[in-house]
Structure formats: C-alpha cells, structure tokens
PDB file of C-alpha atoms in Angstrom:
ATOM      1  CA  UNK A   1     -31.978  19.652 105.262  1.00 35.00           C
ATOM      2  CA  UNK A   2     -32.957  18.430 101.813  1.00 48.00           C
ATOM      3  CA  UNK A   3     -36.315  19.568 100.523  1.00 62.00           C
ATOM      4  CA  UNK A   4     -38.937  16.872 100.118  1.00 74.00           C
ATOM      5  CA  UNK A   5     -39.800  15.664  96.634  1.00 84.00           C
ATOM      6  CA  UNK A   6     -43.116  16.977  95.391  1.00 92.00           C
ATOM      7  CA  UNK A   7     -43.019  14.602  92.412  1.00 94.00           C
ATOM      8  CA  UNK A   8     -41.427  11.173  92.728  1.00 95.00           C
ATOM      9  CA  UNK A   9     -41.213   8.910  89.692  1.00 95.00           C
ATOM     10  CA  UNK A  10     -40.090   5.366  90.454  1.00 96.00           C
ATOM     11  CA  UNK A  11     -39.095   2.795  87.803  1.00 97.00           C
ATOM     12  CA  UNK A  12     -41.721   4.015  85.328  1.00 96.00           C
ATOM     13  CA  UNK A  13     -42.161   1.733  82.334  1.00 97.00           C
ATOM     14  CA  UNK A  14     -44.560   1.821  79.391  1.00 97.00           C
ATOM     15  CA  UNK A  15     -44.661  -0.391  76.305  1.00 96.00           C
ATOM     16  CA  UNK A  16     -46.819  -0.155  73.216  1.00 94.00           C
ATOM     17  CA  UNK A  17     -46.798  -3.659  71.749  1.00 92.00           C
ATOM     18  CA  UNK A  18     -43.098  -4.408  71.103  1.00 92.00           C
ATOM     19  CA  UNK A  19     -41.987  -0.760  71.463  1.00 93.00           C
ATOM     20  CA  UNK A  20     -40.624   0.256  74.860  1.00 94.00           C
ATOM     21  CA  UNK A  21     -41.593   3.946  75.119  1.00 95.00           C
ATOM     22  CA  UNK A  22     -40.382   4.519  78.694  1.00 96.00           C
ATOM     23  CA  UNK A  23     -37.930   2.131  80.346  1.00 95.00           C
ATOM     24  CA  UNK A  24     -37.378   2.192  84.121  1.00 95.00           C
ATOM     25  CA  UNK A  25     -37.352   5.986  84.470  1.00 95.00           C
ATOM     26  CA  UNK A  26     -36.895   7.385  87.974  1.00 96.00           C
ATOM     27  CA  UNK A  27     -36.485  10.978  89.142  1.00 96.00           C
ATOM     28  CA  UNK A  28     -37.542  13.399  91.858  1.00 95.00           C
ATOM     29  CA  UNK A  29     -38.722  16.989  91.497  1.00 95.00           C
ATOM     30  CA  UNK A  30     -38.464  19.142  94.613  1.00 92.00           C
ATOM     31  CA  UNK A  31     -41.114  21.619  95.665  1.00 88.00           C
ATOM     32  CA  UNK A  32     -40.611  24.940  93.845  1.00 87.00           C
ATOM     33  CA  UNK A  33     -38.124  23.538  91.324  1.00 92.00           C
ATOM     34  CA  UNK A  34     -38.071  23.901  87.537  1.00 94.00           C
ATOM     35  CA  UNK A  35     -37.177  20.422  86.305  1.00 95.00           C
ATOM     36  CA  UNK A  36     -36.287  19.796  82.677  1.00 94.00           C
ATOM     37  CA  UNK A  37     -37.016  16.462  81.061  1.00 94.00           C
ATOM     38  CA  UNK A  38     -34.785  16.471  77.975  1.00 93.00           C
ATOM     39  CA  UNK A  39     -34.630  14.100  75.037  1.00 90.00           C
ATOM     40  CA  UNK A  40     -35.023  13.825  71.295  1.00 89.00           C
ATOM     41  CA  UNK A  41     -38.378  13.266  69.604  1.00 88.00           C
ATOM     42  CA  UNK A  42     -39.567   9.741  70.381  1.00 88.00           C
ATOM     43  CA  UNK A  43     -37.605   9.498  73.641  1.00 92.00           C
ATOM     44  CA  UNK A  44     -40.763   9.027  75.764  1.00 94.00           C
ATOM     45  CA  UNK A  45     -41.141  12.537  77.211  1.00 94.00           C
ATOM     46  CA  UNK A  46     -44.827  12.917  76.319  1.00 94.00           C
ATOM     47  CA  UNK A  47     -45.598   9.373  77.476  1.00 95.00           C
ATOM     48  CA  UNK A  48     -43.934  10.180  80.802  1.00 95.00           C
ATOM     49  CA  UNK A  49     -45.981  13.386  81.174  1.00 95.00           C
ATOM     50  CA  UNK A  50     -49.139  11.444  80.280  1.00 94.00           C
ATOM     51  CA  UNK A  51     -48.376   8.902  83.001  1.00 95.00           C
ATOM     52  CA  UNK A  52     -47.704  11.649  85.560  1.00 94.00           C
ATOM     53  CA  UNK A  53     -51.046  13.351  84.882  1.00 92.00           C
ATOM     54  CA  UNK A  54     -53.007  10.095  84.798  1.00 91.00           C
ATOM     55  CA  UNK A  55     -53.860   9.916  81.102  1.00 93.00           C
ATOM     56  CA  UNK A  56     -51.775   6.787  80.452  1.00 95.00           C
ATOM     57  CA  UNK A  57     -51.352   4.006  83.013  1.00 94.00           C
ATOM     58  CA  UNK A  58     -47.784   2.719  83.386  1.00 96.00           C
ATOM     59  CA  UNK A  59     -47.014  -0.961  82.894  1.00 96.00           C
ATOM     60  CA  UNK A  60     -44.721  -0.783  85.914  1.00 96.00           C
ATOM     61  CA  UNK A  61     -43.495   1.720  88.481  1.00 95.00           C
ATOM     62  CA  UNK A  62     -45.367   4.478  90.238  1.00 94.00           C
ATOM     63  CA  UNK A  63     -46.073   8.193  90.151  1.00 94.00           C
ATOM     64  CA  UNK A  64     -46.320  10.056  93.446  1.00 94.00           C
ATOM     65  CA  UNK A  65     -47.356  13.703  93.661  1.00 94.00           C
ATOM     66  CA  UNK A  66     -47.098  15.070  97.195  1.00 91.00           C
ATOM     67  CA  UNK A  67     -46.831  11.440  98.385  1.00 92.00           C
ATOM     68  CA  UNK A  68     -50.113  10.536  96.670  1.00 93.00           C
ATOM     69  CA  UNK A  69     -50.369   7.909  93.964  1.00 93.00           C
ATOM     70  CA  UNK A  70     -52.158   9.245  90.863  1.00 90.00           C
ATOM     71  CA  UNK A  71     -53.843   5.864  90.333  1.00 89.00           C
ATOM     72  CA  UNK A  72     -55.010   5.515  93.951  1.00 92.00           C
ATOM     73  CA  UNK A  73     -56.159   9.111  94.514  1.00 92.00           C
ATOM     74  CA  UNK A  74     -56.641  10.501  90.984  1.00 90.00           C
ATOM     75  CA  UNK A  75     -59.010  13.333  91.871  1.00 88.00           C
ATOM     76  CA  UNK A  76     -56.839  14.643  94.711  1.00 89.00           C
ATOM     77  CA  UNK A  77     -53.664  14.529  92.604  1.00 91.00           C
ATOM     78  CA  UNK A  78     -55.235  16.036  89.483  1.00 88.00           C
ATOM     79  CA  UNK A  79     -56.529  19.025  91.482  1.00 89.00           C
ATOM     80  CA  UNK A  80     -52.920  20.031  92.127  1.00 92.00           C
ATOM     81  CA  UNK A  81     -51.789  19.633  88.492  1.00 94.00           C
ATOM     82  CA  UNK A  82     -51.856  22.133  85.654  1.00 93.00           C
ATOM     83  CA  UNK A  83     -51.168  20.535  82.281  1.00 93.00           C
ATOM     84  CA  UNK A  84     -50.088  22.296  79.097  1.00 92.00           C
ATOM     85  CA  UNK A  85     -50.029  19.651  76.357  1.00 90.00           C
ATOM     86  CA  UNK A  86     -47.798  19.667  73.302  1.00 88.00           C
ATOM     87  CA  UNK A  87     -50.869  19.893  71.064  1.00 88.00           C
ATOM     88  CA  UNK A  88     -52.673  23.211  71.391  1.00 88.00           C
ATOM     89  CA  UNK A  89     -56.064  22.561  73.006  1.00 87.00           C
ATOM     90  CA  UNK A  90     -58.198  25.621  72.297  1.00 92.00           C
ATOM     91  CA  UNK A  91     -61.556  26.251  70.672  1.00 95.00           C
ATOM     92  CA  UNK A  92     -60.731  28.324  67.590  1.00 95.00           C
ATOM     93  CA  UNK A  93     -64.229  29.830  67.154  1.00 96.00           C
ATOM     94  CA  UNK A  94     -64.381  31.115  70.732  1.00 97.00           C
ATOM     95  CA  UNK A  95     -62.649  34.163  72.143  1.00 98.00           C
ATOM     96  CA  UNK A  96     -59.699  33.785  74.500  1.00 97.00           C
ATOM     97  CA  UNK A  97     -61.960  34.776  77.409  1.00 97.00           C
ATOM     98  CA  UNK A  98     -64.660  32.265  76.410  1.00 97.00           C
ATOM     99  CA  UNK A  99     -62.049  29.492  76.166  1.00 97.00           C
ATOM    100  CA  UNK A 100     -60.864  30.321  79.684  1.00 97.00           C
ATOM    101  CA  UNK A 101     -64.433  30.538  80.994  1.00 96.00           C
ATOM    102  CA  UNK A 102     -65.087  27.048  79.668  1.00 95.00           C
ATOM    103  CA  UNK A 103     -61.881  25.503  81.056  1.00 92.00           C
ATOM    104  CA  UNK A 104     -62.198  27.377  84.340  1.00 93.00           C
ATOM    105  CA  UNK A 105     -65.686  25.974  84.869  1.00 93.00           C
ATOM    106  CA  UNK A 106     -64.253  22.465  84.416  1.00 89.00           C
ATOM    107  CA  UNK A 107     -61.887  23.229  87.310  1.00 88.00           C
ATOM    108  CA  UNK A 108     -64.916  24.232  89.398  1.00 88.00           C
ATOM    109  CA  UNK A 109     -64.284  27.978  89.191  1.00 92.00           C
ATOM    110  CA  UNK A 110     -67.158  30.422  88.727  1.00 94.00           C
ATOM    111  CA  UNK A 111     -68.382  33.963  89.205  1.00 94.00           C
ATOM    112  CA  UNK A 112     -66.097  36.791  90.238  1.00 95.00           C
ATOM    113  CA  UNK A 113     -63.286  34.395  91.216  1.00 95.00           C
ATOM    114  CA  UNK A 114     -63.217  32.924  87.712  1.00 96.00           C
ATOM    115  CA  UNK A 115     -63.337  36.375  86.098  1.00 96.00           C
ATOM    116  CA  UNK A 116     -60.463  37.601  88.285  1.00 96.00           C
ATOM    117  CA  UNK A 117     -58.346  34.547  87.470  1.00 94.00           C
ATOM    118  CA  UNK A 118     -59.032  34.924  83.739  1.00 96.00           C
ATOM    119  CA  UNK A 119     -57.998  38.574  83.851  1.00 96.00           C
ATOM    120  CA  UNK A 120     -54.899  37.691  85.891  1.00 93.00           C
ATOM    121  CA  UNK A 121     -53.905  34.869  83.511  1.00 93.00           C
ATOM    122  CA  UNK A 122     -54.441  36.885  80.336  1.00 95.00           C
ATOM    123  CA  UNK A 123     -52.398  39.757  81.757  1.00 94.00           C
ATOM    124  CA  UNK A 124     -49.645  37.368  82.867  1.00 90.00           C
ATOM    125  CA  UNK A 125     -49.182  35.998  79.330  1.00 91.00           C
ATOM    126  CA  UNK A 126     -49.675  39.340  77.559  1.00 91.00           C
ATOM    127  CA  UNK A 127     -53.073  38.631  75.987  1.00 95.00           C
ATOM    128  CA  UNK A 128     -55.288  41.013  77.993  1.00 96.00           C
ATOM    129  CA  UNK A 129     -55.765  43.283  74.982  1.00 96.00           C
ATOM    130  CA  UNK A 130     -56.897  40.314  72.849  1.00 96.00           C
ATOM    131  CA  UNK A 131     -59.228  38.733  75.438  1.00 97.00           C
ATOM    132  CA  UNK A 132     -62.364  39.123  73.327  1.00 97.00           C
ATOM    133  CA  UNK A 133     -60.822  38.214  69.965  1.00 97.00           C
ATOM    134  CA  UNK A 134     -61.550  34.860  68.363  1.00 97.00           C
ATOM    135  CA  UNK A 135     -58.674  32.442  68.759  1.00 97.00           C
ATOM    136  CA  UNK A 136     -58.717  31.544  65.056  1.00 96.00           C
ATOM    137  CA  UNK A 137     -57.220  34.992  64.427  1.00 96.00           C
ATOM    138  CA  UNK A 138     -54.307  34.382  66.839  1.00 95.00           C
ATOM    139  CA  UNK A 139     -50.743  33.593  65.781  1.00 92.00           C
ATOM    140  CA  UNK A 140     -49.213  30.272  66.807  1.00 89.00           C
ATOM    141  CA  UNK A 141     -47.350  31.940  69.665  1.00 89.00           C
ATOM    142  CA  UNK A 142     -50.532  33.588  70.949  1.00 92.00           C
ATOM    143  CA  UNK A 143     -52.342  30.232  70.904  1.00 93.00           C
ATOM    144  CA  UNK A 144     -49.472  28.691  72.875  1.00 91.00           C
ATOM    145  CA  UNK A 145     -49.714  31.500  75.452  1.00 92.00           C
ATOM    146  CA  UNK A 146     -53.478  30.916  75.745  1.00 95.00           C
ATOM    147  CA  UNK A 147     -52.799  27.189  76.195  1.00 93.00           C
ATOM    148  CA  UNK A 148     -50.449  28.136  79.041  1.00 93.00           C
ATOM    149  CA  UNK A 149     -53.222  30.285  80.585  1.00 93.00           C
ATOM    150  CA  UNK A 150     -55.481  27.254  80.705  1.00 93.00           C
ATOM    151  CA  UNK A 151     -52.916  25.271  82.667  1.00 92.00           C
ATOM    152  CA  UNK A 152     -52.428  28.118  85.149  1.00 92.00           C
ATOM    153  CA  UNK A 153     -56.046  29.169  85.662  1.00 92.00           C
ATOM    154  CA  UNK A 154     -56.711  27.125  88.805  1.00 91.00           C
ATOM    155  CA  UNK A 155     -53.309  28.061  90.332  1.00 91.00           C
ATOM    156  CA  UNK A 156     -51.901  24.540  90.359  1.00 93.00           C
ATOM    157  CA  UNK A 157     -49.167  23.443  92.722  1.00 93.00           C
ATOM    158  CA  UNK A 158     -47.453  21.601  89.845  1.00 95.00           C
ATOM    159  CA  UNK A 159     -47.319  22.757  86.218  1.00 95.00           C
ATOM    160  CA  UNK A 160     -46.574  20.101  83.570  1.00 95.00           C
ATOM    161  CA  UNK A 161     -45.397  21.640  80.290  1.00 94.00           C
ATOM    162  CA  UNK A 162     -44.931  19.330  77.308  1.00 94.00           C
ATOM    163  CA  UNK A 163     -42.777  21.183  74.757  1.00 91.00           C
ATOM    164  CA  UNK A 164     -44.769  24.412  75.181  1.00 88.00           C
ATOM    165  CA  UNK A 165     -42.595  26.406  72.746  1.00 86.00           C
ATOM    166  CA  UNK A 166     -42.452  23.989  69.827  1.00 86.00           C
ATOM    167  CA  UNK A 167     -43.075  25.606  66.438  1.00 83.00           C
ATOM    168  CA  UNK A 168     -43.105  29.247  67.509  1.00 85.00           C
ATOM    169  CA  UNK A 169     -40.805  32.179  66.842  1.00 86.00           C
ATOM    170  CA  UNK A 170     -37.978  33.160  69.229  1.00 89.00           C
ATOM    171  CA  UNK A 171     -39.819  36.175  70.690  1.00 87.00           C
ATOM    172  CA  UNK A 172     -42.932  34.123  71.517  1.00 85.00           C
ATOM    173  CA  UNK A 173     -40.663  31.453  73.003  1.00 87.00           C
ATOM    174  CA  UNK A 174     -38.993  34.026  75.267  1.00 89.00           C
ATOM    175  CA  UNK A 175     -42.413  35.330  76.375  1.00 87.00           C
ATOM    176  CA  UNK A 176     -43.492  31.837  77.417  1.00 88.00           C
ATOM    177  CA  UNK A 177     -40.200  31.112  79.191  1.00 90.00           C
ATOM    178  CA  UNK A 178     -40.504  34.408  81.098  1.00 91.00           C
ATOM    179  CA  UNK A 179     -43.964  33.348  82.301  1.00 90.00           C
ATOM    180  CA  UNK A 180     -42.612  29.933  83.328  1.00 91.00           C
ATOM    181  CA  UNK A 181     -39.837  31.585  85.378  1.00 92.00           C
ATOM    182  CA  UNK A 182     -42.360  33.945  86.993  1.00 91.00           C
ATOM    183  CA  UNK A 183     -44.709  31.081  87.859  1.00 91.00           C
ATOM    184  CA  UNK A 184     -41.859  29.083  89.381  1.00 92.00           C
ATOM    185  CA  UNK A 185     -40.652  32.117  91.350  1.00 92.00           C
ATOM    186  CA  UNK A 186     -44.140  32.410  92.856  1.00 90.00           C
ATOM    187  CA  UNK A 187     -43.844  28.846  94.234  1.00 89.00           C
ATOM    188  CA  UNK A 188     -45.264  26.578  91.532  1.00 93.00           C
ATOM    189  CA  UNK A 189     -43.236  23.469  90.746  1.00 94.00           C
ATOM    190  CA  UNK A 190     -42.596  23.128  86.999  1.00 95.00           C
ATOM    191  CA  UNK A 191     -41.838  19.982  84.999  1.00 95.00           C
ATOM    192  CA  UNK A 192     -40.841  21.031  81.500  1.00 92.00           C
ATOM    193  CA  UNK A 193     -40.124  18.748  78.551  1.00 93.00           C
ATOM    194  CA  UNK A 194     -38.087  19.798  75.553  1.00 88.00           C
ATOM    195  CA  UNK A 195     -35.749  18.353  72.952  1.00 81.00           C
TER     196      UNK A 195
END
C-alpha cells in the first residue's frame, strides 16, 4: 500500500503586492522521504518553506504536517519540525557548544539530555573537535554545518533545509549532503530546496 503523506501542501499561494511568489503549489512528501524542491532564485522556494514552518501565512491553500494544519495547531506542528534556513543563524561571539546550548534550551532541552544531544550533533557534522571554539573563527562550511546541528538538535520528525549548501566549497557541500542522507536513513523526512 502507498505510504501516507507526512507533509501535504495543497494549492499554496502567496503574493507580495502585485508579485505572485508562490502560485497554486501542491505536493506530498511521504514519511522517510528526501524530497527536493528545485527552482531558480526567485522561484518561491524560500517562501514555500516559510509557509510550511509557519513563518509566513499563505494567501490561499493549506499546509498539513502529519494531518495537522500549521495555522490551527502551530505548537504541535512546530515541535516536529527542524528548520535550517538559507541565512546562517548563529551567534558569532559564542562557541559552537554555547550556540547549541542556547538553541537547545529554546526547544525545551536541558541537563544531561541536552549535553548528550549537543555532543551527538557536533560529532554527526564533524565539529566535535571545534565545540569550544568561537564561531567567528569558523569557515563558511563549518558555520553551515553548525546551522544544520541546530535544526537536528531536538531530533525532529521533519527537517526543512533551505539551500543549506549555498556559497560553500565542494568538500563542505559533500559533508552536509552525507549528513542529510544519514539523517534520512535514520527515519527523518527531509524537504530540501536548491537551485
């Protein structure tokens, strides 16, 4: 039998004044799938991701995650989402570990559980040896890997990646893609945008 859709996007539409950013987009992402949302710059990929994670409200259509509407049950849906935005969202003056402590506490993690998840995440992305270094001394690829850690820290059911390899060298890109494949193989559904 066909697997149920974990993410269902139905007739999603978003306009900014006279500009139609997303026009009647519909798709399904099955549980455990890596789903690529492809398009050139300006095609509406980031706007679509922002509507899925509840940052931008659509003008029309609906977003369902595990049969829940993000706008009806935002807290429940957001608990199952890990988001890695296109713009790197790290505190440059903090260490990698301190960044993850901060973001982990926002997810409600604390104590030994938070420490274990930080260690696990840093090891997964190859930053364990740089855990206590200030992020301002990281390369672009290292910052992107730390950004990925933040999205994975609470072990989300769905990982939303908005062009996570933009502007980095081929080796760093391969490292991130390896982590994405590993995360998907462990059962996390991945929605990945790229041009």
